PDB file of C-alpha atoms in Angstrom:
ATOM      1  CA  MET A   1     -22.389  24.948  19.678  1.00  0.00           C
ATOM      2  CA  PRO A   2     -21.023  21.613  20.937  1.00  0.00           C
ATOM      3  CA  SER A   3     -17.258  21.201  20.743  1.00  0.00           C
ATOM      4  CA  VAL A   4     -15.585  18.266  19.049  1.00  0.00           C
ATOM      5  CA  SER A   5     -13.515  16.078  21.362  1.00  0.00           C
ATOM      6  CA  GLU A   6      -9.828  15.494  20.574  1.00  0.00           C
ATOM      7  CA  PRO A   7     -10.269  11.795  19.655  1.00  0.00           C
ATOM      8  CA  THR A   8     -13.233  12.608  17.396  1.00  0.00           C
ATOM      9  CA  LEU A   9     -11.334  15.425  15.669  1.00  0.00           C
ATOM     10  CA  LEU A  10      -8.324  13.192  15.031  1.00  0.00           C
ATOM     11  CA  ARG A  11     -10.551  10.406  13.719  1.00  0.00           C
ATOM     12  CA  ARG A  12     -12.273  12.786  11.305  1.00  0.00           C
ATOM     13  CA  LEU A  13      -8.981  14.232  10.106  1.00  0.00           C
ATOM     14  CA  ALA A  14      -7.553  10.743   9.567  1.00  0.00           C
ATOM     15  CA  LEU A  15     -10.590   9.816   7.477  1.00  0.00           C
ATOM     16  CA  ALA A  16     -10.301  13.071   5.532  1.00  0.00           C
ATOM     17  CA  SER A  17      -6.652  12.280   4.828  1.00  0.00           C
ATOM     18  CA  LEU A  18      -7.582   8.817   3.541  1.00  0.00           C
ATOM     19  CA  VAL A  19     -10.318  10.196   1.287  1.00  0.00           C
ATOM     20  CA  ALA A  20      -8.050  12.987   0.003  1.00  0.00           C
ATOM     21  CA  ASN A  21      -5.311  10.509  -0.919  1.00  0.00           C
ATOM     22  CA  ILE A  22      -7.833   8.497  -2.922  1.00  0.00           C
ATOM     23  CA  GLY A  23      -9.055  11.740  -4.474  1.00  0.00           C
ATOM     24  CA  LEU A  24      -5.499  12.595  -5.518  1.00  0.00           C
ATOM     25  CA  VAL A  25      -5.331   9.327  -7.454  1.00  0.00           C
ATOM     26  CA  VAL A  26      -8.582  10.148  -9.255  1.00  0.00           C
ATOM     27  CA  THR A  27      -7.514  13.698 -10.152  1.00  0.00           C
ATOM     28  CA  GLY A  28      -4.130  12.364 -11.236  1.00  0.00           C
ATOM     29  CA  ALA A  29      -5.979   9.988 -13.545  1.00  0.00           C
ATOM     30  CA  ALA A  30      -7.945  12.955 -14.913  1.00  0.00           C
ATOM     31  CA  VAL A  31      -4.674  14.737 -15.670  1.00  0.00           C
ATOM     32  CA  ARG A  32      -3.359  11.757 -17.612  1.00  0.00           C
ATOM     33  CA  LEU A  33      -6.594  10.841 -19.366  1.00  0.00           C
ATOM     34  CA  THR A  34      -7.236  14.379 -20.624  1.00  0.00           C
ATOM     35  CA  GLY A  35      -3.711  14.726 -21.995  1.00  0.00           C
ATOM     36  CA  SER A  36      -2.924  17.399 -19.389  1.00  0.00           C
ATOM     37  CA  GLY A  37       0.215  15.801 -17.979  1.00  0.00           C
ATOM     38  CA  LEU A  38       2.341  18.678 -19.279  1.00  0.00           C
ATOM     39  CA  GLY A  39      -0.362  21.321 -18.785  1.00  0.00           C
ATOM     40  CA  CYS A  40       2.189  22.904 -16.479  1.00  0.00           C
ATOM     41  CA  PRO A  41       5.359  22.145 -18.452  1.00  0.00           C
ATOM     42  CA  THR A  42       7.799  22.725 -15.609  1.00  0.00           C
ATOM     43  CA  TRP A  43       8.104  22.322 -11.838  1.00  0.00           C
ATOM     44  CA  PRO A  44       7.830  23.649  -9.142  1.00  0.00           C
ATOM     45  CA  LYS A  45       6.480  26.587 -11.161  1.00  0.00           C
ATOM     46  CA  CYS A  46       3.651  26.076 -13.625  1.00  0.00           C
ATOM     47  CA  THR A  47       5.558  28.100 -16.232  1.00  0.00           C
ATOM     48  CA  ASP A  48       9.025  29.629 -16.192  1.00  0.00           C
ATOM     49  CA  ALA A  49       7.487  32.922 -15.090  1.00  0.00           C
ATOM     50  CA  SER A  50       4.448  31.891 -13.031  1.00  0.00           C
ATOM     51  CA  TYR A  51       3.566  29.496 -10.225  1.00  0.00           C
ATOM     52  CA  THR A  52      -0.023  29.420 -11.453  1.00  0.00           C
ATOM     53  CA  THR A  53      -1.627  28.524 -14.758  1.00  0.00           C
ATOM     54  CA  THR A  54      -2.163  31.224 -17.360  1.00  0.00           C
ATOM     55  CA  ARG A  55      -4.952  31.911 -19.829  1.00  0.00           C
ATOM     56  CA  GLU A  56      -2.747  30.841 -22.735  1.00  0.00           C
ATOM     57  CA  MET A  57      -2.296  27.355 -21.276  1.00  0.00           C
ATOM     58  CA  GLY A  58      -6.000  26.601 -21.638  1.00  0.00           C
ATOM     59  CA  VAL A  59      -7.914  23.774 -19.984  1.00  0.00           C
ATOM     60  CA  HIS A  60      -4.894  21.465 -19.786  1.00  0.00           C
ATOM     61  CA  GLY A  61      -3.094  23.977 -17.589  1.00  0.00           C
ATOM     62  CA  VAL A  62      -6.157  24.334 -15.371  1.00  0.00           C
ATOM     63  CA  ILE A  63      -6.457  20.556 -14.901  1.00  0.00           C
ATOM     64  CA  GLU A  64      -2.777  20.044 -14.107  1.00  0.00           C
ATOM     65  CA  PHE A  65      -2.629  23.055 -11.786  1.00  0.00           C
ATOM     66  CA  GLY A  66      -5.822  21.881 -10.059  1.00  0.00           C
ATOM     67  CA  ASN A  67      -4.154  18.580  -9.299  1.00  0.00           C
ATOM     68  CA  ARG A  68      -1.214  20.433  -7.781  1.00  0.00           C
ATOM     69  CA  LEU A  69      -3.589  22.485  -5.633  1.00  0.00           C
ATOM     70  CA  LEU A  70      -5.197  19.298  -4.344  1.00  0.00           C
ATOM     71  CA  GLY A  71      -1.731  18.109  -3.339  1.00  0.00           C
ATOM     72  CA  ILE A  72      -1.309  21.290  -1.295  1.00  0.00           C
ATOM     73  CA  ALA A  73      -4.714  20.782   0.322  1.00  0.00           C
ATOM     74  CA  LEU A  74      -3.721  17.218   1.137  1.00  0.00           C
ATOM     75  CA  GLY A  75      -0.559  18.511   2.799  1.00  0.00           C
ATOM     76  CA  LEU A  76      -2.596  20.900   4.960  1.00  0.00           C
ATOM     77  CA  ILE A  77      -4.892  18.050   6.018  1.00  0.00           C
ATOM     78  CA  ALA A  78      -1.866  15.922   6.872  1.00  0.00           C
ATOM     79  CA  LEU A  79      -0.375  18.763   8.927  1.00  0.00           C
ATOM     80  CA  ALA A  80      -3.632  19.254  10.819  1.00  0.00           C
ATOM     81  CA  THR A  81      -3.789  15.499  11.468  1.00  0.00           C
ATOM     82  CA  PHE A  82      -0.257  15.479  12.864  1.00  0.00           C
ATOM     83  CA  VAL A  83      -1.008  18.423  15.166  1.00  0.00           C
ATOM     84  CA  ALA A  84      -4.192  16.699  16.337  1.00  0.00           C
ATOM     85  CA  ALA A  85      -2.184  13.547  17.083  1.00  0.00           C
ATOM     86  CA  LEU A  86       0.247  15.594  19.172  1.00  0.00           C
ATOM     87  CA  TRP A  87      -2.637  17.191  21.098  1.00  0.00           C
ATOM     88  CA  HIS A  88      -4.395  13.888  21.675  1.00  0.00           C
ATOM     89  CA  LYS A  89      -4.704  13.026  25.369  1.00  0.00           C
ATOM     90  CA  PRO A  90      -3.226  10.706  26.328  1.00  0.00           C
ATOM     91  CA  ARG A  91      -0.470  11.162  23.781  1.00  0.00           C
ATOM     92  CA  ARG A  92      -0.156   7.967  21.718  1.00  0.00           C
ATOM     93  CA  ARG A  93       3.080   7.208  19.900  1.00  0.00           C
ATOM     94  CA  PRO A  94       1.506   5.058  17.105  1.00  0.00           C
ATOM     95  CA  LEU A  95      -0.858   7.863  16.123  1.00  0.00           C
ATOM     96  CA  ILE A  96       1.961  10.390  16.038  1.00  0.00           C
ATOM     97  CA  LEU A  97       4.210   8.152  13.932  1.00  0.00           C
ATOM     98  CA  LEU A  98       1.466   7.240  11.463  1.00  0.00           C
ATOM     99  CA  SER A  99       0.358  10.848  11.032  1.00  0.00           C
ATOM    100  CA  LEU A 100       4.004  11.894  10.590  1.00  0.00           C
ATOM    101  CA  ALA A 101       4.516   9.234   7.907  1.00  0.00           C
ATOM    102  CA  ALA A 102       1.373  10.398   6.111  1.00  0.00           C
ATOM    103  CA  GLY A 103       2.606  13.982   6.240  1.00  0.00           C
ATOM    104  CA  LEU A 104       6.107  13.204   4.989  1.00  0.00           C
ATOM    105  CA  GLY A 105       4.637  11.311   2.054  1.00  0.00           C
ATOM    106  CA  ILE A 106       3.045  14.488   0.667  1.00  0.00           C
ATOM    107  CA  PRO A 107       6.303  16.334  -0.176  1.00  0.00           C
ATOM    108  CA  GLY A 108       7.544  12.992  -1.491  1.00  0.00           C
ATOM    109  CA  GLN A 109       4.585  12.966  -3.859  1.00  0.00           C
ATOM    110  CA  GLY A 110       5.401  16.516  -4.894  1.00  0.00           C
ATOM    111  CA  VAL A 111       9.007  15.647  -5.689  1.00  0.00           C
ATOM    112  CA  ILE A 112       8.048  12.563  -7.701  1.00  0.00           C
ATOM    113  CA  GLY A 113       5.377  14.591  -9.477  1.00  0.00           C
ATOM    114  CA  GLY A 114       8.016  17.182 -10.359  1.00  0.00           C
ATOM    115  CA  ILE A 115      10.352  14.496 -11.684  1.00  0.00           C
ATOM    116  CA  THR A 116       7.435  13.159 -13.726  1.00  0.00           C
ATOM    117  CA  VAL A 117       7.018  16.541 -15.424  1.00  0.00           C
ATOM    118  CA  LEU A 118      10.759  17.139 -15.861  1.00  0.00           C
ATOM    119  CA  THR A 119      11.177  13.693 -17.485  1.00  0.00           C
ATOM    120  CA  ASP A 120       8.270  14.357 -19.879  1.00  0.00           C
ATOM    121  CA  LEU A 121       5.971  11.836 -18.197  1.00  0.00           C
ATOM    122  CA  ASN A 122       8.327   8.884 -18.019  1.00  0.00           C
ATOM    123  CA  PRO A 123       5.894   5.954 -17.493  1.00  0.00           C
ATOM    124  CA  TRP A 124       8.038   4.336 -14.772  1.00  0.00           C
ATOM    125  CA  VAL A 125       8.102   7.576 -12.766  1.00  0.00           C
ATOM    126  CA  VAL A 126       4.360   8.002 -13.299  1.00  0.00           C
ATOM    127  CA  GLY A 127       3.899   4.458 -11.964  1.00  0.00           C
ATOM    128  CA  LEU A 128       6.023   5.252  -8.897  1.00  0.00           C
ATOM    129  CA  HIS A 129       3.825   8.301  -8.320  1.00  0.00           C
ATOM    130  CA  PHE A 130       0.769   6.032  -8.203  1.00  0.00           C
ATOM    131  CA  LEU A 131       2.405   3.402  -5.979  1.00  0.00           C
ATOM    132  CA  LEU A 132       3.368   6.053  -3.427  1.00  0.00           C
ATOM    133  CA  SER A 133      -0.299   7.041  -3.347  1.00  0.00           C
ATOM    134  CA  MET A 134      -1.190   3.431  -2.540  1.00  0.00           C
ATOM    135  CA  ALA A 135       1.384   3.432   0.266  1.00  0.00           C
ATOM    136  CA  LEU A 136      -0.124   6.628   1.670  1.00  0.00           C
ATOM    137  CA  ILE A 137      -3.588   5.093   1.459  1.00  0.00           C
ATOM    138  CA  SER A 138      -2.234   2.210   3.550  1.00  0.00           C
ATOM    139  CA  VAL A 139      -0.787   4.577   6.160  1.00  0.00           C
ATOM    140  CA  THR A 140      -3.888   6.762   6.412  1.00  0.00           C
ATOM    141  CA  TRP A 141      -6.132   3.681   6.585  1.00  0.00           C
ATOM    142  CA  ALA A 142      -4.050   2.336   9.475  1.00  0.00           C
ATOM    143  CA  LEU A 143      -4.146   5.732  11.190  1.00  0.00           C
ATOM    144  CA  TRP A 144      -7.940   5.953  10.850  1.00  0.00           C
ATOM    145  CA  GLN A 145      -8.365   2.454  12.277  1.00  0.00           C
ATOM    146  CA  ARG A 146      -5.938   3.054  15.151  1.00  0.00           C
ATOM    147  CA  THR A 147      -7.925   6.099  16.267  1.00  0.00           C
ATOM    148  CA  LYS A 148     -10.724   3.651  17.094  1.00  0.00           C
ATOM    149  CA  GLU A 149      -8.498   1.322  19.117  1.00  0.00           C
ATOM    150  CA  GLY A 150      -6.373   1.370  22.217  1.00  0.00           C
ATOM    151  CA  ASP A 151      -2.719   0.416  22.458  1.00  0.00           C
ATOM    152  CA  ALA A 152      -3.104  -3.087  23.869  1.00  0.00           C
ATOM    153  CA  PRO A 153      -1.335  -5.926  22.022  1.00  0.00           C
ATOM    154  CA  THR A 154      -3.257  -7.302  19.063  1.00  0.00           C
ATOM    155  CA  ARG A 155      -5.167 -10.557  19.417  1.00  0.00           C
ATOM    156  CA  ALA A 156      -5.668 -12.941  16.498  1.00  0.00           C
ATOM    157  CA  LEU A 157      -9.309 -13.827  15.874  1.00  0.00           C
ATOM    158  CA  VAL A 158      -8.679 -16.730  13.479  1.00  0.00           C
ATOM    159  CA  ALA A 159      -6.299 -19.678  13.284  1.00  0.00           C
ATOM    160  CA  PRO A 160      -2.815 -19.267  11.736  1.00  0.00           C
ATOM    161  CA  PRO A 161      -3.671 -21.040   8.434  1.00  0.00           C
ATOM    162  CA  LEU A 162      -6.437 -18.516   7.796  1.00  0.00           C
ATOM    163  CA  ARG A 163      -4.121 -15.622   8.592  1.00  0.00           C
ATOM    164  CA  HIS A 164      -1.534 -17.042   6.210  1.00  0.00           C
ATOM    165  CA  LEU A 165      -4.145 -17.335   3.480  1.00  0.00           C
ATOM    166  CA  ALA A 166      -5.180 -13.724   4.073  1.00  0.00           C
ATOM    167  CA  VAL A 167      -1.583 -12.509   3.862  1.00  0.00           C
ATOM    168  CA  LEU A 168      -1.045 -14.458   0.630  1.00  0.00           C
ATOM    169  CA  THR A 169      -4.221 -12.912  -0.783  1.00  0.00           C
ATOM    170  CA  ALA A 170      -3.004  -9.440   0.174  1.00  0.00           C
ATOM    171  CA  LEU A 171       0.352 -10.055  -1.538  1.00  0.00           C
ATOM    172  CA  VAL A 172      -1.407 -11.123  -4.723  1.00  0.00           C
ATOM    173  CA  SER A 173      -3.624  -8.037  -4.471  1.00  0.00           C
ATOM    174  CA  ALA A 174      -0.480  -5.891  -4.350  1.00  0.00           C
ATOM    175  CA  ALA A 175       0.926  -7.773  -7.349  1.00  0.00           C
ATOM    176  CA  VAL A 176      -2.288  -7.090  -9.287  1.00  0.00           C
ATOM    177  CA  ILE A 177      -1.913  -3.368  -8.611  1.00  0.00           C
ATOM    178  CA  VAL A 178       1.750  -3.332  -9.666  1.00  0.00           C
ATOM    179  CA  ALA A 179       0.893  -5.235 -12.847  1.00  0.00           C
ATOM    180  CA  GLY A 180      -1.889  -2.763 -13.527  1.00  0.00           C
ATOM    181  CA  VAL A 181       0.618   0.090 -13.262  1.00  0.00           C
ATOM    182  CA  ILE A 182       2.833  -1.610 -15.848  1.00  0.00           C
ATOM    183  CA  VAL A 183      -0.162  -2.165 -18.139  1.00  0.00           C
ATOM    184  CA  THR A 184      -0.970   1.544 -17.856  1.00  0.00           C
ATOM    185  CA  GLY A 185       2.590   2.432 -18.798  1.00  0.00           C
ATOM    186  CA  SER A 186       2.275   0.433 -22.003  1.00  0.00           C
ATOM    187  CA  GLY A 187      -1.161   1.761 -23.002  1.00  0.00           C
ATOM    188  CA  PRO A 188      -2.334   4.772 -24.986  1.00  0.00           C
ATOM    189  CA  HIS A 189      -3.261   7.204 -22.178  1.00  0.00           C
ATOM    190  CA  ALA A 190       0.178   8.707 -21.571  1.00  0.00           C
ATOM    191  CA  GLY A 191      -0.870  12.153 -20.363  1.00  0.00           C
ATOM    192  CA  ASP A 192       0.524  13.836 -23.467  1.00  0.00           C
ATOM    193  CA  GLU A 193       0.546  12.812 -27.123  1.00  0.00           C
ATOM    194  CA  ASP A 194       4.349  13.019 -27.271  1.00  0.00           C
ATOM    195  CA  ALA A 195       5.028  11.095 -24.042  1.00  0.00           C
ATOM    196  CA  LYS A 196       6.900   7.825 -24.393  1.00  0.00           C
ATOM    197  CA  ARG A 197       5.550   4.433 -23.318  1.00  0.00           C
ATOM    198  CA  ASN A 198       7.472   1.718 -21.452  1.00  0.00           C
ATOM    199  CA  GLY A 199       7.955  -0.324 -24.636  1.00  0.00           C
ATOM    200  CA  LEU A 200       6.290  -3.496 -23.345  1.00  0.00           C
ATOM    201  CA  ASP A 201       3.644  -5.310 -25.362  1.00  0.00           C
ATOM    202  CA  PRO A 202       0.241  -4.178 -24.021  1.00  0.00           C
ATOM    203  CA  ALA A 203      -1.497  -7.478 -24.888  1.00  0.00           C
ATOM    204  CA  THR A 204       1.124  -9.590 -23.078  1.00  0.00           C
ATOM    205  CA  ILE A 205       1.188  -7.389 -19.970  1.00  0.00           C
ATOM    206  CA  SER A 206      -2.607  -7.229 -19.904  1.00  0.00           C
ATOM    207  CA  GLN A 207      -2.771 -11.032 -19.996  1.00  0.00           C
ATOM    208  CA  ILE A 208      -0.390 -11.293 -17.048  1.00  0.00           C
ATOM    209  CA  HIS A 209      -2.488  -8.730 -15.203  1.00  0.00           C
ATOM    210  CA  ALA A 210      -5.676 -10.686 -15.959  1.00  0.00           C
ATOM    211  CA  ASP A 211      -4.088 -13.962 -14.778  1.00  0.00           C
ATOM    212  CA  LEU A 212      -3.181 -12.336 -11.473  1.00  0.00           C
ATOM    213  CA  VAL A 213      -6.734 -11.001 -11.155  1.00  0.00           C
ATOM    214  CA  PHE A 214      -8.144 -14.518 -11.565  1.00  0.00           C
ATOM    215  CA  LEU A 215      -5.692 -15.798  -8.957  1.00  0.00           C
ATOM    216  CA  LEU A 216      -6.693 -13.018  -6.568  1.00  0.00           C
ATOM    217  CA  LEU A 217     -10.379 -13.708  -7.057  1.00  0.00           C
ATOM    218  CA  GLY A 218      -9.876 -17.423  -6.409  1.00  0.00           C
ATOM    219  CA  LEU A 219      -7.892 -16.772  -3.235  1.00  0.00           C
ATOM    220  CA  SER A 220     -10.335 -14.199  -1.880  1.00  0.00           C
ATOM    221  CA  VAL A 221     -13.339 -16.451  -2.520  1.00  0.00           C
ATOM    222  CA  ALA A 222     -11.479 -19.303  -0.814  1.00  0.00           C
ATOM    223  CA  LEU A 223     -10.728 -17.022   2.140  1.00  0.00           C
ATOM    224  CA  TRP A 224     -14.389 -16.051   2.422  1.00  0.00           C
ATOM    225  CA  PHE A 225     -15.545 -19.690   2.431  1.00  0.00           C
ATOM    226  CA  ALA A 226     -12.777 -20.680   4.866  1.00  0.00           C
ATOM    227  CA  LEU A 227     -13.741 -17.931   7.311  1.00  0.00           C
ATOM    228  CA  ARG A 228     -17.374 -19.023   7.165  1.00  0.00           C
ATOM    229  CA  ALA A 229     -16.457 -22.673   7.681  1.00  0.00           C
ATOM    230  CA  ALA A 230     -14.194 -21.845  10.617  1.00  0.00           C
ATOM    231  CA  GLY A 231     -16.849 -19.755  12.364  1.00  0.00           C
ATOM    232  CA  ALA A 232     -14.799 -16.567  12.210  1.00  0.00           C
ATOM    233  CA  PRO A 233     -16.270 -13.386  13.716  1.00  0.00           C
ATOM    234  CA  ALA A 234     -18.965 -11.737  11.621  1.00  0.00           C
ATOM    235  CA  PRO A 235     -16.881  -8.594  10.840  1.00  0.00           C
ATOM    236  CA  ALA A 236     -14.138 -10.755   9.309  1.00  0.00           C
ATOM    237  CA  ILE A 237     -16.599 -12.702   7.137  1.00  0.00           C
ATOM    238  CA  ARG A 238     -18.313  -9.490   6.093  1.00  0.00           C
ATOM    239  CA  ALA A 239     -14.997  -7.857   5.187  1.00  0.00           C
ATOM    240  CA  ALA A 240     -14.032 -10.838   3.021  1.00  0.00           C
ATOM    241  CA  ALA A 241     -17.417 -10.709   1.271  1.00  0.00           C
ATOM    242  CA  VAL A 242     -17.016  -6.997   0.549  1.00  0.00           C
ATOM    243  CA  PHE A 243     -13.517  -7.719  -0.758  1.00  0.00           C
ATOM    244  CA  VAL A 244     -14.891 -10.250  -3.245  1.00  0.00           C
ATOM    245  CA  ALA A 245     -17.675  -7.872  -4.334  1.00  0.00           C
ATOM    246  CA  VAL A 246     -15.234  -5.004  -4.926  1.00  0.00           C
ATOM    247  CA  GLU A 247     -12.932  -7.301  -6.912  1.00  0.00           C
ATOM    248  CA  LEU A 248     -15.789  -8.510  -9.117  1.00  0.00           C
ATOM    249  CA  SER A 249     -16.849  -4.923  -9.829  1.00  0.00           C
ATOM    250  CA  GLN A 250     -13.282  -3.888 -10.596  1.00  0.00           C
ATOM    251  CA  GLY A 251     -12.747  -6.939 -12.799  1.00  0.00           C
ATOM    252  CA  LEU A 252     -15.906  -6.191 -14.756  1.00  0.00           C
ATOM    253  CA  ILE A 253     -14.779  -2.618 -15.373  1.00  0.00           C
ATOM    254  CA  GLY A 254     -11.353  -3.878 -16.405  1.00  0.00           C
ATOM    255  CA  PHE A 255     -12.662  -6.342 -18.976  1.00  0.00           C
ATOM    256  CA  VAL A 256     -15.176  -3.891 -20.415  1.00  0.00           C
ATOM    257  CA  GLN A 257     -12.567  -1.142 -20.769  1.00  0.00           C
ATOM    258  CA  TYR A 258     -10.141  -3.543 -22.454  1.00  0.00           C
ATOM    259  CA  PHE A 259     -12.629  -4.797 -25.041  1.00  0.00           C
ATOM    260  CA  THR A 260     -14.011  -1.305 -25.705  1.00  0.00           C
ATOM    261  CA  HIS A 261     -10.509   0.091 -26.375  1.00  0.00           C
ATOM    262  CA  LEU A 262     -10.011   1.957 -23.106  1.00  0.00           C
ATOM    263  CA  PRO A 263     -12.629   4.726 -23.019  1.00  0.00           C
ATOM    264  CA  VAL A 264     -11.557   7.510 -20.702  1.00  0.00           C
ATOM    265  CA  ILE A 265     -14.486   7.268 -18.277  1.00  0.00           C
ATOM    266  CA  LEU A 266     -13.944   3.553 -17.680  1.00  0.00           C
ATOM    267  CA  VAL A 267     -10.204   3.971 -17.211  1.00  0.00           C
ATOM    268  CA  ALA A 268     -10.897   6.630 -14.570  1.00  0.00           C
ATOM    269  CA  ALA A 269     -13.378   4.311 -12.846  1.00  0.00           C
ATOM    270  CA  HIS A 270     -10.758   1.544 -12.936  1.00  0.00           C
ATOM    271  CA  MET A 271      -8.226   3.819 -11.219  1.00  0.00           C
ATOM    272  CA  LEU A 272     -10.729   4.557  -8.456  1.00  0.00           C
ATOM    273  CA  GLY A 273     -11.503   0.845  -8.291  1.00  0.00           C
ATOM    274  CA  ALA A 274      -7.838   0.028  -7.754  1.00  0.00           C
ATOM    275  CA  CYS A 275      -7.863   2.228  -4.644  1.00  0.00           C
ATOM    276  CA  LEU A 276     -11.051   0.579  -3.375  1.00  0.00           C
ATOM    277  CA  VAL A 277      -9.658  -2.915  -3.974  1.00  0.00           C
ATOM    278  CA  TRP A 278      -6.613  -2.027  -1.909  1.00  0.00           C
ATOM    279  CA  VAL A 279      -8.739  -0.534   0.882  1.00  0.00           C
ATOM    280  CA  ALA A 280     -10.869  -3.713   0.858  1.00  0.00           C
ATOM    281  CA  THR A 281      -7.652  -5.740   1.078  1.00  0.00           C
ATOM    282  CA  LEU A 282      -6.496  -3.771   4.109  1.00  0.00           C
ATOM    283  CA  ASN A 283      -9.929  -4.004   5.713  1.00  0.00           C
ATOM    284  CA  THR A 284      -9.955  -7.792   5.372  1.00  0.00           C
ATOM    285  CA  LEU A 285      -6.555  -8.112   7.031  1.00  0.00           C
ATOM    286  CA  TRP A 286      -7.583  -5.709   9.797  1.00  0.00           C
ATOM    287  CA  ARG A 287     -10.728  -7.631  10.711  1.00  0.00           C
ATOM    288  CA  LEU A 288      -8.756 -10.809  11.437  1.00  0.00           C
ATOM    289  CA  ARG A 289      -7.370  -9.265  14.626  1.00  0.00           C
ATOM    290  CA  ASP A 290      -8.377  -6.803  17.282  1.00  0.00           C
ATOM    291  CA  ARG A 291      -7.016  -4.872  20.233  1.00  0.00           C
ATOM    292  CA  PRO A 292      -9.026  -5.572  23.358  1.00  0.00           C
ATOM    293  CA  THR A 293      -9.917  -2.403  25.222  1.00  0.00           C
ATOM    294  CA  PRO A 294      -9.671  -2.842  28.998  1.00  0.00           C
ATOM    295  CA  ALA A 295     -12.891  -2.074  30.804  1.00  0.00           C
ATOM    296  CA  PRO A 296     -12.588   1.159  32.783  1.00  0.00           C
ATOM    297  CA  THR A 297     -12.248   0.648  36.488  1.00  0.00           C
ATOM    298  CA  SER A 298     -14.205   2.683  38.984  1.00  0.00           C
ATOM    299  CA  PRO A 299     -12.937   3.771  42.386  1.00  0.00           C
ATOM    300  CA  SER A 300     -15.445   1.426  44.036  1.00  0.00           C
ATOM    301  CA  THR A 301     -13.766  -1.566  42.374  1.00  0.00           C
ATOM    302  CA  THR A 302     -10.162  -0.462  42.781  1.00  0.00           C
ATOM    303  CA  ALA A 303     -10.211   0.412  46.454  1.00  0.00           C
ATOM    304  CA  ALA A 304     -11.860  -1.958  48.884  1.00  0.00           C
ATOM    305  CA  GLU A 305     -13.784  -0.370  51.694  1.00  0.00           C
ATOM    306  CA  PRO A 306     -12.296  -1.026  55.151  1.00  0.00           C
ATOM    307  CA  ALA A 307     -13.987  -3.798  57.028  1.00  0.00           C
ATOM    308  CA  PRO A 308     -16.103  -2.642  59.995  1.00  0.00           C
ATOM    309  CA  ALA A 309     -14.438  -2.927  63.396  1.00  0.00           C
ATOM    310  CA  PRO A 310     -15.617  -5.881  65.452  1.00  0.00           C
ATOM    311  CA  ALA A 311     -18.166  -5.014  68.098  1.00  0.00           C
ATOM    312  CA  THR A 312     -16.937  -4.934  71.648  1.00  0.00           C
ATOM    313  CA  VAL A 313     -18.811  -6.151  74.637  1.00  0.00           C
ATOM    314  CA  ALA A 314     -19.028  -3.733  77.551  1.00  0.00           C
TER     315      ALA A 314
END
């Protein structure tokens, strides 16, 4: 059976960590959308007497406890990724630091999740829980990409005005996500029928969110056209096109869910879409630069052969 090389193993673990962090967002959405936010009414135990769900707690307890189990699985993946980064030869400091950051974020998620339960699903704490997931998606994305690169200095592939436009687009993308979190905190899917909302007017916050979405779409389309006009590398143009496509899909889901009074399945799809929009944002930024990998040198090119001795005449 062929063995997996250290770089390949680390790359696969980094990808698994990224996917698991996105999965945690989706299962967290399932907890909230099924009203299972207090399925385990305390923390760190599921009940005062048990760390696991009980038969009496029903399906809500199973859903909430399942989400907690996924958090544990995510922690194990993060630990394995960190160990793989330490074993990587040659040892690379960026990979170690990124994998460490991803690992430390998991207990942070657990603590915030516990505070969420202990505060009876305070919408601002729930929002912080989601935003930490987005930060961990950023870290694990960067880790996965860095496993494919060397440690040479980055090289810009486009002119500064295009980079500035891309950064502005990314900032607006982040603002859209934050606004979406606030919209969620004002809406009906609180995770429990007795949970409080943030008190903001859902229609007003939704309008602000929609305005930011239109701004983001305009900027990302402009970035795509600008990259094409400037003759940017194909990966950068392709990344910008994917970014626009993901935004359009997410926007369509958002409008349909709003005008159909937030059906659970569409809200869950919108939560997954938020993760994909952010990944597409990161991908677009990443494709505007690269890290040149030096060509390996062979002994024949590094050491010149000694010149032959001149012939002597007898």
